[in-house]
Coordinates of C-alpha atoms in Angstrom, one line a residue:
Chain A
M1 CA 32.2 26.2 -13.2
T2 CA 30.6 22.8 -13.7
T3 CA 30.6 20.6 -16.9
P4 CA 26.7 20.5 -17.9
A5 CA 25.1 17.3 -18.1
L6 CA 24.1 17.3 -21.4
K7 CA 21.7 14.6 -23.0
E8 CA 21.5 16.4 -26.6
W9 CA 24.6 18.3 -28.4
P10 CA 23.7 21.6 -27.7
L11 CA 22.5 23.9 -30.1
W12 CA 25.3 26.4 -32.3
E13 CA 24.2 29.1 -35.1
V14 CA 26.1 28.7 -38.2
F15 CA 27.0 32.4 -39.9
V16 CA 29.1 31.7 -43.4
R17 CA 30.7 34.6 -45.5
S18 CA 29.8 33.1 -49.0
K19 CA 32.8 34.7 -50.7
Q20 CA 35.5 37.5 -49.8
G21 CA 34.6 40.8 -49.4
L22 CA 30.6 39.8 -47.7
E23 CA 29.5 39.4 -44.7
H24 CA 28.7 36.2 -42.7
K25 CA 25.0 36.2 -42.9
H26 CA 23.4 33.8 -41.0
C27 CA 22.5 30.6 -42.7
G28 CA 21.2 28.2 -40.0
S29 CA 21.4 25.8 -36.5
L30 CA 22.7 22.5 -35.4
H31 CA 23.5 20.2 -32.7
A32 CA 27.8 20.0 -31.9
A33 CA 29.3 18.5 -29.1
D34 CA 32.2 21.4 -29.1
A35 CA 33.0 24.1 -30.8
A36 CA 35.0 22.2 -33.0
Q37 CA 32.6 19.7 -34.1
A38 CA 30.0 22.5 -35.0
L39 CA 32.8 24.1 -37.5
H40 CA 33.0 20.5 -39.1
M41 CA 29.2 19.3 -39.3
A42 CA 28.2 23.4 -40.2
R43 CA 31.0 22.7 -43.2
D44 CA 28.9 19.2 -44.0
V45 CA 25.6 20.7 -43.6
Y46 CA 25.3 24.4 -45.2
T47 CA 28.3 24.0 -47.4
R48 CA 28.1 20.9 -49.4
R49 CA 27.8 23.3 -53.2
Q50 CA 30.9 25.8 -52.3
E51 CA 28.7 27.9 -50.5
G52 CA 31.1 29.3 -48.5
V53 CA 35.0 30.3 -47.1
S54 CA 34.3 31.0 -43.9
I55 CA 31.6 29.3 -41.0
W56 CA 31.6 30.9 -37.7
V57 CA 29.6 29.1 -35.4
V58 CA 27.9 30.4 -32.1
P59 CA 26.7 28.6 -29.4
S60 CA 22.6 29.2 -29.3
A61 CA 22.9 30.4 -25.6
S62 CA 25.3 33.2 -26.3
I63 CA 22.9 35.1 -28.3
T64 CA 21.1 37.7 -26.1
A65 CA 18.0 38.9 -28.7
S66 CA 15.7 42.2 -27.9
N67 CA 12.5 41.2 -27.5
P68 CA 9.5 41.0 -30.0
D69 CA 7.1 42.8 -27.7
D70 CA 9.6 45.8 -27.5
K71 CA 9.5 46.1 -31.2
G72 CA 7.4 49.0 -30.5
E73 CA 9.5 51.2 -28.6
L74 CA 12.3 50.2 -30.1
F75 CA 11.9 50.8 -33.8
D76 CA 8.7 53.1 -34.3
P77 CA 10.7 56.0 -33.2
A78 CA 13.0 56.0 -36.6
A79 CA 9.8 56.1 -38.7
D80 CA 8.9 59.8 -38.0
K81 CA 12.5 60.6 -38.6
I82 CA 12.3 61.1 -42.5
Y83 CA 15.2 63.9 -42.6
R84 CA 17.8 61.0 -42.2
H85 CA 17.0 60.0 -45.6
P86 CA 18.7 61.2 -48.5
T87 CA 15.7 61.6 -50.3
F88 CA 13.9 64.2 -48.0
Y89 CA 15.7 66.6 -49.5
E90 CA 14.8 68.6 -53.0
I91 CA 18.4 69.7 -55.0
P92 CA 18.0 71.5 -58.1
E93 CA 17.9 69.6 -61.5
E94 CA 20.5 70.7 -62.5
V95 CA 23.0 70.2 -59.6
G96 CA 22.5 66.6 -61.2
H97 CA 23.9 63.4 -59.1
M98 CA 25.1 64.1 -55.8
Chain B
M1 CA 13.8 16.0 -50.5
Y2 CA 10.5 14.5 -49.3
T3 CA 7.1 15.6 -48.4
Q4 CA 3.8 15.1 -48.4
S5 CA 1.9 18.0 -48.1
F6 CA -0.8 16.8 -45.3
S7 CA 0.4 16.0 -42.0
V8 CA -1.1 13.0 -41.0
A9 CA -2.2 12.4 -37.3
D10 CA 0.3 10.9 -35.8
A11 CA -1.6 8.7 -33.5
P12 CA -2.3 5.5 -35.4
G13 CA -5.7 4.8 -37.2
Q14 CA -6.7 8.6 -36.9
K15 CA -7.6 10.8 -39.8
P16 CA -6.4 14.3 -39.3
A17 CA -8.7 16.6 -37.0
A18 CA -9.6 20.4 -37.4
P19 CA -7.7 21.7 -34.0
T20 CA -9.9 24.0 -31.9
L21 CA -8.9 27.9 -31.4
S22 CA -11.7 29.2 -28.4
T23 CA -9.4 29.0 -26.0
E24 CA -6.3 31.7 -27.5
N25 CA -6.4 35.5 -25.8
P26 CA -8.7 37.1 -28.3
Q27 CA -6.4 40.7 -28.9
L28 CA -3.1 38.4 -29.6
M29 CA -5.0 36.2 -31.7
A30 CA -6.6 39.2 -33.4
A31 CA -3.0 40.9 -34.6
F32 CA -2.2 37.5 -35.8
D33 CA -4.6 36.8 -38.0
A34 CA -4.5 40.7 -39.2
R35 CA -0.6 39.7 -39.8
I36 CA -1.7 36.6 -41.5
D37 CA -4.2 38.1 -44.1
A38 CA -1.5 40.7 -44.3
D39 CA 1.1 37.7 -45.8
G40 CA 3.5 38.7 -43.2
R41 CA 6.2 36.3 -41.8
I42 CA 5.9 34.6 -38.1
E43 CA 9.2 34.3 -36.4
P44 CA 9.7 32.0 -33.5
Q45 CA 9.5 34.4 -30.7
D46 CA 6.6 35.6 -31.9
W47 CA 3.1 35.2 -30.0
M48 CA 1.5 32.2 -32.1
P49 CA -1.7 30.3 -31.4
E50 CA -1.1 26.9 -30.0
A51 CA -3.1 24.7 -32.7
Y52 CA -0.4 26.7 -35.2
R53 CA 2.7 25.7 -33.1
K54 CA 1.0 22.2 -32.4
T55 CA 0.4 21.5 -36.9
L56 CA 3.6 23.3 -37.6
V57 CA 5.4 20.9 -35.1
R58 CA 3.6 17.9 -36.5
Q59 CA 4.2 18.9 -40.1
I60 CA 7.5 19.9 -40.1
S61 CA 8.8 17.2 -37.9
Q62 CA 7.2 14.9 -40.2
H63 CA 8.8 16.3 -43.4
A64 CA 12.3 15.8 -41.4
H65 CA 11.5 12.4 -40.8
S66 CA 10.5 11.6 -44.5
E67 CA 14.2 13.3 -45.7
I68 CA 15.8 10.9 -42.8
V69 CA 13.8 8.0 -43.9
G70 CA 13.5 8.5 -47.2
M71 CA 17.6 7.9 -47.5
L72 CA 16.7 4.2 -46.7
P73 CA 15.7 3.3 -50.0
E74 CA 17.7 4.8 -52.1
G75 CA 20.8 3.9 -49.9
N76 CA 20.6 0.0 -50.6
W77 CA 21.9 0.9 -53.4
I78 CA 24.7 2.8 -53.4
S79 CA 27.0 -0.2 -53.2
R80 CA 25.2 -1.7 -56.2
A81 CA 25.2 1.2 -58.5
P82 CA 26.3 0.5 -61.7
S83 CA 29.0 3.1 -62.3
L84 CA 31.5 4.5 -59.8
K85 CA 30.1 7.9 -61.2
R86 CA 27.0 6.8 -60.8
K87 CA 27.6 6.1 -57.3
A88 CA 29.4 8.9 -56.7
I89 CA 25.5 10.7 -57.6
L90 CA 23.8 8.6 -55.2
I91 CA 25.3 9.2 -52.1
A92 CA 25.4 13.2 -52.5
K93 CA 21.6 12.9 -53.2
V94 CA 21.6 11.1 -49.9
Q95 CA 23.8 13.0 -48.1
D96 CA 21.5 15.5 -49.3
E97 CA 18.4 13.9 -47.8
G98 CA 20.6 14.0 -44.6
G99 CA 20.8 17.7 -44.7
H100 CA 17.8 18.3 -45.9
G101 CA 16.2 16.2 -42.5
L102 CA 18.3 18.8 -40.5
Y103 CA 17.6 21.7 -41.8
L104 CA 13.7 20.7 -41.0
Y105 CA 14.9 19.7 -37.2
S106 CA 16.2 22.9 -36.7
A107 CA 13.1 24.7 -38.0
A108 CA 11.1 22.3 -35.7
E109 CA 13.1 23.3 -33.0
T110 CA 12.6 26.7 -33.0
L111 CA 8.5 25.9 -31.8
G112 CA 10.2 24.8 -28.4
T113 CA 10.1 20.8 -29.1
S114 CA 13.4 19.5 -28.8
R115 CA 15.2 17.2 -31.2
D116 CA 15.3 14.2 -28.7
Q117 CA 11.5 14.0 -28.0
M118 CA 11.4 14.3 -31.8
L119 CA 13.7 11.0 -33.1
E120 CA 11.6 9.4 -29.5
G121 CA 8.7 9.6 -31.5
L122 CA 10.0 8.6 -34.9
H123 CA 12.0 6.0 -33.2
S124 CA 8.6 4.4 -31.6
G125 CA 5.9 4.6 -34.3
R126 CA 4.2 7.2 -33.1
A127 CA 5.5 10.0 -35.6
K128 CA 4.7 9.6 -39.3
Y129 CA 6.8 9.9 -42.1
S130 CA 6.2 9.6 -46.1
S131 CA 4.4 6.9 -47.0
I132 CA 6.6 6.8 -50.1
F133 CA 9.0 5.1 -48.8
N134 CA 7.2 2.0 -47.4
Y135 CA 7.4 0.8 -50.5
P136 CA 10.7 -1.3 -51.7
T137 CA 13.3 -0.2 -54.5
L138 CA 13.6 -3.8 -56.2
T139 CA 15.8 -2.3 -59.3
W140 CA 18.4 -0.3 -60.0
A141 CA 15.2 1.9 -62.6
D142 CA 13.9 2.2 -59.2
V143 CA 16.0 4.6 -58.0
G144 CA 15.8 6.5 -61.3
V145 CA 12.7 6.7 -61.5
I146 CA 12.4 7.7 -57.4
G147 CA 14.8 10.9 -58.4
W148 CA 12.0 11.9 -61.0
L149 CA 9.0 10.9 -60.1
V150 CA 9.0 10.5 -56.3
D151 CA 11.3 14.0 -55.8
G152 CA 9.8 15.9 -58.8
A153 CA 6.0 15.2 -56.8
A154 CA 7.8 16.6 -53.8
I155 CA 9.1 19.6 -55.6
M156 CA 6.2 20.6 -56.2
N157 CA 5.0 20.2 -52.9
Q158 CA 7.9 22.0 -51.4
I159 CA 8.2 25.2 -53.9
P160 CA 4.5 26.7 -52.3
L161 CA 5.9 26.3 -48.9
C162 CA 8.6 28.3 -49.8
R163 CA 6.1 30.8 -49.1
C164 CA 4.9 29.6 -45.8
S165 CA 4.3 31.9 -43.3
Y166 CA 6.1 30.2 -40.5
G167 CA 9.9 32.4 -41.2
P168 CA 12.2 29.6 -40.5
Y169 CA 10.1 26.5 -42.1
A170 CA 10.1 28.8 -45.7
R171 CA 13.9 29.4 -44.9
A172 CA 14.2 26.1 -44.6
M173 CA 12.3 25.2 -48.0
V174 CA 14.4 28.2 -49.8
R175 CA 17.3 25.7 -49.6
V176 CA 15.8 22.6 -50.1
C177 CA 14.1 23.7 -52.9
K178 CA 17.6 25.2 -54.3
E179 CA 19.0 21.5 -54.3
E180 CA 16.7 19.2 -55.0
S181 CA 16.7 20.2 -58.4
F182 CA 19.8 18.6 -59.0
H183 CA 17.4 15.0 -57.3
Q184 CA 15.1 15.2 -60.0
R185 CA 17.6 15.7 -63.1
Q186 CA 20.2 13.3 -62.1
G187 CA 17.0 10.5 -61.9
Y188 CA 15.4 11.1 -65.2
E189 CA 18.8 11.6 -67.0
A190 CA 19.6 8.1 -65.7
L191 CA 16.4 6.7 -67.0
L192 CA 17.2 8.2 -70.2
V193 CA 20.3 6.5 -70.4
M194 CA 18.4 3.1 -69.8
M195 CA 15.7 3.6 -72.3
Q196 CA 18.9 3.8 -75.2
G197 CA 19.9 -0.3 -73.7
T198 CA 18.4 -3.0 -74.2
E199 CA 15.1 -4.6 -74.4
A200 CA 15.8 -5.8 -70.9
Q201 CA 16.6 -2.4 -69.7
K202 CA 13.4 -0.4 -70.9
A203 CA 11.4 -2.9 -69.5
M204 CA 12.9 -2.3 -66.4
V205 CA 12.1 1.5 -66.2
Q206 CA 8.5 0.8 -67.7
D207 CA 8.2 -2.2 -64.6
A208 CA 9.3 0.4 -62.3
V209 CA 7.5 3.7 -63.2
N210 CA 4.1 1.2 -63.2
R211 CA 5.1 0.2 -59.7
W212 CA 5.8 4.1 -58.8
W213 CA 2.9 6.1 -60.5
W214 CA 0.2 5.4 -58.5
K215 CA 2.1 6.2 -55.3
C216 CA 3.3 8.7 -56.1
L217 CA 0.0 10.5 -57.1
A218 CA -1.2 10.0 -53.9
M219 CA 1.7 11.9 -51.8
F220 CA -0.4 14.8 -52.8
G221 CA -2.5 13.8 -49.7
P222 CA -6.7 13.3 -50.2
P223 CA -8.6 14.9 -52.7
D224 CA -9.5 18.1 -51.4
A225 CA -13.0 17.0 -50.3
D226 CA -11.9 14.4 -47.3
S227 CA -9.2 16.7 -46.0
P228 CA -10.4 18.2 -43.2
N229 CA -6.7 20.0 -42.0
S230 CA -6.4 21.7 -45.3
A231 CA -8.9 24.5 -44.9
Q232 CA -7.1 25.4 -41.6
G233 CA -3.9 25.2 -43.3
M234 CA -4.7 27.4 -46.1
R235 CA -6.1 29.8 -43.5
W236 CA -2.4 30.0 -41.8
G237 CA -0.6 30.3 -45.2
I238 CA 1.4 26.8 -44.2
K239 CA -0.3 25.8 -47.3
R240 CA -0.7 27.6 -50.3
I241 CA -1.8 25.4 -52.9
S242 CA -4.4 22.7 -52.7
N243 CA -3.5 18.8 -52.5
D244 CA -6.1 18.5 -55.8
D245 CA -4.4 21.0 -57.3
L246 CA -0.9 19.9 -57.1
R247 CA -2.0 17.1 -58.3
Q248 CA -2.8 18.1 -61.2
K249 CA 0.3 20.3 -62.2
F250 CA 2.5 16.7 -61.6
V251 CA 0.5 14.9 -63.9
D252 CA 0.5 17.7 -66.3
A253 CA 4.2 18.4 -66.0
T254 CA 4.9 15.0 -65.9
V255 CA 3.1 13.3 -69.2
P256 CA 5.1 15.3 -71.3
Q257 CA 8.2 13.9 -70.0
A258 CA 7.5 10.8 -69.7
Q259 CA 6.7 11.0 -73.6
V260 CA 10.3 12.0 -74.0
L261 CA 11.3 9.2 -71.8
G262 CA 9.7 6.6 -74.0
I263 CA 7.4 5.1 -71.2
T264 CA 3.9 4.5 -70.5
L265 CA 2.0 6.2 -67.4
P266 CA 0.1 3.2 -66.5
D267 CA -3.2 4.7 -66.7
P268 CA -6.4 3.6 -68.9
D269 CA -8.2 7.2 -68.2
L270 CA -5.0 9.6 -68.4
K271 CA -5.7 11.6 -71.2
W272 CA -5.7 15.6 -72.5
N273 CA -8.9 17.1 -71.2
E274 CA -9.2 20.1 -74.1
A275 CA -12.0 22.0 -72.2
R276 CA -9.8 21.7 -68.6
Q277 CA -6.5 22.0 -70.4
H278 CA -5.3 19.4 -68.0
Y279 CA -4.8 16.2 -68.0
D280 CA -7.8 13.9 -66.6
Y281 CA -6.3 10.9 -64.3
G282 CA -8.3 7.7 -62.8
Q283 CA -9.1 7.0 -59.1
I284 CA -6.1 6.2 -56.6
D285 CA -6.9 3.6 -54.3
W286 CA -6.8 5.7 -51.1
A287 CA -7.4 2.2 -49.3
E288 CA -3.8 0.7 -50.0
F289 CA -2.6 4.6 -49.6
W290 CA -3.9 4.5 -46.0
N291 CA -3.4 1.2 -45.4
T292 CA 0.2 1.9 -45.0
V293 CA -0.7 5.6 -43.1
E294 CA -1.3 3.1 -40.8
G295 CA 1.5 0.9 -40.3
N296 CA 0.7 -2.4 -43.2
G297 CA 3.2 -1.3 -46.3
P298 CA 5.3 -4.0 -47.3
C299 CA 8.2 -2.2 -46.1
N300 CA 7.0 -0.3 -43.1
K301 CA 8.8 -2.1 -40.1
E302 CA 11.9 -3.1 -42.0
R303 CA 12.9 0.8 -42.4
L304 CA 11.9 1.8 -39.0
S305 CA 13.8 -1.0 -37.7
T306 CA 16.7 -0.1 -39.5
R307 CA 16.6 3.9 -38.3
V308 CA 16.4 2.5 -35.2
K309 CA 19.1 0.1 -35.5
A310 CA 21.4 3.1 -37.7
H311 CA 20.7 5.1 -34.3
N312 CA 21.5 2.9 -31.5
D313 CA 24.5 1.8 -33.4
G314 CA 25.8 5.6 -34.0
Q315 CA 25.3 5.7 -29.4
W316 CA 29.0 4.7 -29.2
V317 CA 29.8 7.7 -31.2
R318 CA 27.4 10.8 -29.4
D319 CA 29.0 9.1 -25.8
A320 CA 32.2 9.7 -27.6
A321 CA 32.4 13.3 -29.0
L322 CA 30.5 14.8 -25.2
A323 CA 33.0 12.3 -23.0
Y324 CA 35.4 14.0 -25.4
T325 CA 33.9 17.6 -25.0
R326 CA 34.6 16.9 -20.9
K327 CA 37.5 16.2 -21.4
Q328 CA 38.8 19.0 -23.1
Q329 CA 36.6 21.2 -20.6
Q330 CA 37.8 19.7 -17.4
R331 CA 41.5 20.3 -18.9
A332 CA 40.4 23.8 -19.5
Q333 CA 39.8 24.4 -15.7
K334 CA 42.8 22.3 -14.3
E335 CA 44.9 24.8 -16.5
A336 CA 43.3 28.2 -15.6
A337 CA 43.4 27.8 -11.8

């Protein structure tokens, strides 16, 4: 393993949990030399008004994303499977909420 | 938060020219146009015409630069704020502007331009930022007027940008607009307090309004008839409301606020037009505006040199952070070996 020669600080993606019980949500990105600094900076950039109780930072380079060109073959097959939704089934009125 | 609603050419002395689209793949172009027509959003990995990408990089980076340079005129007053309360408020506001600059640089980076490239553009004087910051902040009333009018004008510009067709820019704007309302209200409230003071204090508010009013109207950019890029920006869903319409909204919203404050807006032609249901206003001095855009305003050189000095003075911090990271990595490798 070699230490990368960085001209710029690497990019990090920032995820913030707004309160206990909710998921971490992506809120933006920033540059930082290392993970600890990325956390400090995320605190200052993204939570100046108590927007969060927990922060994740992830090196942007570590994220594997689906390719937008594959959107059709990845997601279209779900479009004709409407029987996966509860509204597909008709239940008699007198049964009430189900 | 600050932006001018139009994007000026970065090369000095050039007014914007309409980009050409002729070389793009017609099939991809048709799919892109269809998505825009359906009011869809474009995300970083999606195909987009080169001219759309270039326009966005220029506009978002200019917007980011404006936030960063925008810290300077108000930053001058942090050490001279009249009370601890006002000082804390001003620090928070200036810190917000820095944060807004970072959101916007991040948005521009998703288009494939690097932070270093953008900073180099700003520091070399090649890239533009909002001309409003090339005027001096002479008195404490200027700080209030910047919040009320300059931020007020910026909010008018930025609210429609929350619906911009480019996802990362729109999301950055939503975050910015949430924080922005505090900026305008703190400025207006600081002026209300001054207007309850001595005659000299009231005169100071009026003087600051006199100096900033016309500059704020110019922030919305040239009249629609002289704004060749606007139509393309509208077509692409980057710009949603025209320069003149935004300017009119700003005037209509501001006149009653000025009345409550008890100051006079420095325009003898400003009056309610019953037929239009809007306020009429006088002629903006566009020659003076373009002269400032082209680098000859009262503070262009001072702002840029202050910005460059701040960046250079921080070099040792960036170097130290990288050196520390390398040392930590080497230590970890040694322990693993």
